[in-house]
Amino acid sequence: MVVQNKKNTGLALGGGAVLGAAHIGVLRALEETQTDIDVVAGTSIGSLVGALYAFGMPWQEIEAITLDMNWLDISRLSLSKYGIMNNSKIKRLLRKYLGDVHFDQARKPLYVVAADIQNGEKVVINSGKVADAVMASTCIPGIFAPIDQGDRMLVDGGIMENVPVKTLQDAGVDRIIAVDLQAKKSFAKPQNLRDVLVSTVLLSMIHTSALQKHPADLLIEPDLSRFNPYETKQVPELIEQGYRDGLSALKAIAMNH
């Protein structure tokens, strides 16, 4: 699906595990500055927040859902040889709040970025069931079992494009606002195997996104350096930080135009 209308604005929401709560603060800043978003693309946790937003859910509702869930803890132990957990509850969460929806039902065109672990290709999903796509995009390798889709085995899209700017460019979007959660990131000492695996994947994502994000017309880089990507108790503070830094970036660009 290629966006046809001119002078449209796309929002690229990057990955970052629990840091993704900061996206909600950015959504609040977009609303307060009356910045209209026409198209949404998301990678990993950005795909989850992006899906809820693309289907018309206001930031207040997304905030309430996020405060009521522990993203890294909504998984159950898996017998799969490919991961220590199974993130099928992501699918159930989306079905609970959106229904068993397809991409063509979204209020704003939605693109979800995953990666094929077999051939190293970026996979952009914009058709079929939204919950299946988001489930694939949030499969952190080593933590969650990959999603088997016939001839593809899909995992977290962040290993290929953590901030999906190019995805929006390819969709014909004219103006892109990108949110990079890991631009100012340092990691706390890992406490267990899960923390080690998450940090390893996120560190690789930082390097992949370093060049990919810069074609964006506005790059929002919340200062999340004091947070770690696996502590869900930080969610309210992450939302507030995303809001403050998002508002500053949006006001700054408005003053320059």
Coordinates of C-alpha atoms in Angstrom, one line a residue:
M1 CA 0.0 0.0 0.0
V2 CA 1.6 3.3 -1.1
V3 CA 0.3 6.5 0.4
Q4 CA -1.0 8.7 -2.5
N5 CA -1.8 12.1 -0.9
K6 CA 0.8 14.9 -0.9
K7 CA 2.3 16.7 2.0
N8 CA 1.5 13.9 4.4
T9 CA 3.3 13.3 7.7
G10 CA 4.5 10.0 8.9
L11 CA 5.5 8.9 12.4
A12 CA 8.3 6.4 12.8
L13 CA 8.3 4.7 16.3
G14 CA 11.5 2.9 17.1
G15 CA 12.2 -0.2 19.3
G16 CA 13.6 -0.3 22.8
A17 CA 11.7 -2.8 25.0
V18 CA 10.2 -1.1 28.1
L19 CA 11.6 2.3 26.9
G20 CA 8.8 2.2 24.4
A21 CA 6.6 3.8 27.0
A22 CA 8.2 7.1 26.1
H23 CA 6.4 6.9 22.8
I24 CA 3.2 7.5 24.6
G25 CA 4.5 10.8 25.9
V26 CA 5.5 11.8 22.4
L27 CA 1.9 11.1 21.3
R28 CA 0.7 13.4 23.9
A29 CA 3.1 16.1 22.7
L30 CA 1.9 15.6 19.1
E31 CA -1.7 16.2 20.3
E32 CA -0.9 19.3 22.3
T33 CA 1.0 20.9 19.4
Q34 CA -1.8 19.9 17.0
T35 CA 0.6 17.9 14.9
D36 CA -1.4 15.7 12.6
I37 CA 0.0 12.3 11.7
D38 CA -1.3 10.6 8.5
V39 CA 0.8 7.4 8.5
V40 CA 2.4 5.3 11.2
A41 CA 5.4 2.9 11.1
G42 CA 6.6 0.9 14.1
T43 CA 9.4 -1.5 15.0
S44 CA 9.3 -3.8 18.0
I45 CA 7.6 -2.0 20.9
G46 CA 7.1 0.9 18.5
S47 CA 4.8 -1.4 16.5
L48 CA 2.6 -2.1 19.5
V49 CA 2.2 1.5 20.4
G50 CA 1.9 2.5 16.7
A51 CA -0.8 -0.1 16.1
L52 CA -3.0 1.2 18.9
Y53 CA -2.5 4.8 17.7
A54 CA -3.2 3.9 14.0
F55 CA -6.5 2.5 15.0
G56 CA -7.6 5.7 16.6
M57 CA -6.8 5.1 20.3
P58 CA -5.9 8.4 22.1
W59 CA -2.7 8.6 24.1
Q60 CA -4.6 8.6 27.3
E61 CA -6.0 5.1 26.6
I62 CA -2.7 3.8 25.4
E63 CA -1.2 5.1 28.7
A64 CA -3.8 3.3 30.7
I65 CA -3.1 0.0 28.9
T66 CA 0.6 0.4 29.3
L67 CA 0.4 1.1 33.0
D68 CA -1.7 -2.0 33.4
M69 CA 0.7 -4.3 31.7
N70 CA 4.3 -5.5 32.0
W71 CA 5.5 -6.0 28.5
L72 CA 8.5 -8.2 29.2
D73 CA 6.5 -10.0 31.8
I74 CA 3.4 -10.8 29.8
S75 CA 5.1 -13.8 28.3
R76 CA 5.1 -17.3 29.5
L77 CA 7.9 -19.9 29.5
S78 CA 8.1 -21.7 26.2
L79 CA 9.1 -25.2 25.3
S80 CA 10.4 -24.0 22.0
K81 CA 14.1 -24.6 21.3
Y82 CA 14.2 -21.1 19.7
G83 CA 13.4 -18.9 22.7
I84 CA 13.0 -19.0 26.5
M85 CA 9.6 -17.3 26.3
N86 CA 6.6 -17.0 24.1
N87 CA 5.0 -13.6 23.4
S88 CA 1.6 -14.8 22.3
K89 CA 0.0 -12.6 24.9
I90 CA 0.9 -9.6 22.7
K91 CA -1.6 -11.0 20.2
R92 CA -4.2 -11.5 22.9
L93 CA -3.6 -7.9 24.2
L94 CA -4.2 -6.4 20.8
R95 CA -7.3 -8.5 20.2
K96 CA -8.7 -7.5 23.6
Y97 CA -8.4 -3.7 22.8
L98 CA -8.7 -3.6 19.0
G99 CA -10.4 -6.9 18.1
D100 CA -9.1 -9.3 15.5
V101 CA -8.4 -6.5 13.1
H102 CA -6.7 -6.3 9.7
F103 CA -4.4 -3.5 8.4
D104 CA -7.0 -2.2 6.0
Q105 CA -9.2 -1.4 8.9
A106 CA -6.8 1.1 10.5
R107 CA -7.7 4.8 10.6
K108 CA -4.2 5.7 9.5
P109 CA -2.0 3.5 7.2
L110 CA 0.2 1.3 9.4
Y111 CA 3.5 -0.4 8.6
V112 CA 5.1 -2.9 10.9
V113 CA 8.8 -3.9 10.6
A114 CA 10.0 -7.4 11.3
A115 CA 13.1 -9.3 10.2
D116 CA 13.5 -12.7 8.6
I117 CA 16.0 -14.5 10.7
Q118 CA 16.7 -17.0 7.9
N119 CA 18.0 -14.6 5.3
G120 CA 18.5 -11.3 7.1
E121 CA 15.9 -9.4 5.2
K122 CA 13.8 -6.6 6.5
V123 CA 10.1 -7.5 6.3
V124 CA 7.6 -4.7 6.1
I125 CA 4.1 -5.9 6.9
N126 CA 1.0 -3.8 6.0
S127 CA -1.6 -6.5 5.2
G128 CA -3.2 -9.3 7.1
K129 CA -3.9 -9.5 10.8
V130 CA -2.3 -6.7 12.8
A131 CA -1.8 -8.8 16.0
D132 CA 0.2 -11.4 14.1
A133 CA 2.5 -8.7 12.6
V134 CA 3.1 -7.0 16.0
M135 CA 3.7 -10.3 17.6
A136 CA 6.5 -10.9 15.1
S137 CA 8.0 -7.4 15.3
T138 CA 8.3 -7.7 19.1
C139 CA 10.1 -11.1 19.1
I140 CA 13.5 -10.2 20.6
P141 CA 15.8 -12.9 19.4
G142 CA 16.8 -15.3 22.2
I143 CA 14.1 -14.1 24.5
F144 CA 11.0 -14.9 22.4
A145 CA 10.5 -17.7 20.0
P146 CA 10.4 -16.5 16.4
I147 CA 7.1 -16.5 14.5
D148 CA 7.0 -19.1 11.8
Q149 CA 5.1 -17.8 8.7
G150 CA 5.5 -20.4 6.1
D151 CA 8.8 -19.8 4.4
R152 CA 9.7 -17.0 6.8
M153 CA 10.8 -17.1 10.4
L154 CA 10.2 -13.6 11.8
V155 CA 11.8 -11.8 14.7
D156 CA 12.2 -8.2 16.0
G157 CA 12.6 -5.8 13.2
G158 CA 15.0 -3.7 15.1
I159 CA 17.9 -5.8 14.0
M160 CA 17.3 -4.5 10.5
E161 CA 15.6 -1.1 10.9
N162 CA 15.1 0.0 14.5
V163 CA 13.7 3.4 13.6
P164 CA 11.6 2.9 10.4
V165 CA 12.3 6.0 8.5
K166 CA 13.2 4.2 5.3
T167 CA 9.9 2.3 5.5
L168 CA 8.0 5.5 5.5
Q169 CA 10.1 6.9 2.7
D170 CA 9.3 3.9 0.6
A171 CA 5.6 4.4 1.3
G172 CA 5.8 7.8 -0.3
V173 CA 5.5 9.9 2.9
D174 CA 6.6 13.5 2.4
R175 CA 7.5 14.5 6.0
I176 CA 8.7 12.2 8.6
I177 CA 8.9 12.5 12.4
A178 CA 11.0 9.8 13.9
V179 CA 11.4 8.8 17.6
D180 CA 14.7 7.1 18.6
L181 CA 14.5 5.7 22.1
Q182 CA 18.1 4.7 22.3
A183 CA 20.0 7.8 21.1
K184 CA 21.1 8.7 24.6
K185 CA 21.2 5.3 26.1
S186 CA 23.5 3.5 28.6
F187 CA 22.6 0.2 30.2
A188 CA 22.5 -0.8 33.8
K189 CA 24.3 -3.9 35.0
P190 CA 22.3 -7.0 33.8
Q191 CA 20.8 -9.0 36.6
N192 CA 19.9 -12.2 34.7
L193 CA 20.0 -14.0 31.4
R194 CA 17.0 -12.0 30.1
D195 CA 18.7 -8.7 30.8
V196 CA 21.9 -9.8 29.0
L197 CA 20.0 -10.9 25.9
V198 CA 17.8 -7.8 25.8
S199 CA 20.8 -5.5 26.2
T200 CA 22.8 -7.4 23.6
V201 CA 20.0 -7.0 21.0
L202 CA 19.4 -3.3 21.9
L203 CA 23.0 -2.4 21.6
S204 CA 23.1 -3.9 18.1
M205 CA 20.0 -1.8 17.3
I206 CA 21.8 1.4 18.3
H207 CA 24.4 0.9 15.7
T208 CA 22.0 -0.1 13.0
S209 CA 19.8 3.0 13.5
A210 CA 22.7 5.5 13.7
L211 CA 22.6 6.3 10.0
Q212 CA 19.0 5.1 9.2
K213 CA 17.2 7.7 11.2
H214 CA 18.8 10.9 9.9
P215 CA 16.7 11.4 6.8
A216 CA 13.8 12.2 9.1
D217 CA 12.6 15.8 8.9
L218 CA 12.2 15.9 12.7
L219 CA 14.2 13.5 14.9
I220 CA 12.9 13.2 18.5
E221 CA 15.5 11.6 20.8
P222 CA 14.2 11.5 24.4
D223 CA 16.9 11.5 27.0
L224 CA 16.3 8.0 28.5
S225 CA 19.9 7.6 29.7
R226 CA 18.8 7.1 33.3
F227 CA 16.4 4.3 32.5
N228 CA 17.0 0.6 31.7
P229 CA 15.1 -1.3 29.0
Y230 CA 13.7 -4.0 31.2
E231 CA 12.3 -2.3 34.4
T232 CA 8.6 -1.9 34.0
K233 CA 8.3 0.1 37.2
Q234 CA 9.8 3.1 35.3
V235 CA 6.8 3.3 32.9
P236 CA 5.2 6.5 34.3
E237 CA 8.5 8.3 34.3
L238 CA 9.3 7.1 30.8
I239 CA 6.0 8.5 29.5
E240 CA 6.7 11.8 31.2
Q241 CA 10.2 12.0 29.8
G242 CA 9.0 11.2 26.3
Y243 CA 6.4 14.0 26.7
R244 CA 8.8 16.6 27.8
D245 CA 11.5 15.9 25.2
G246 CA 8.9 15.4 22.5
L247 CA 7.2 18.7 23.3
S248 CA 10.6 20.6 23.3
A249 CA 11.5 19.1 19.8
L250 CA 8.1 19.9 18.3
K251 CA 8.1 23.5 19.7
A252 CA 11.7 24.1 18.4
I253 CA 10.9 23.1 14.9
A254 CA 7.7 25.2 15.0
M255 CA 9.7 28.2 15.9
N256 CA 12.1 27.7 13.0
H257 CA 9.3 27.7 10.4

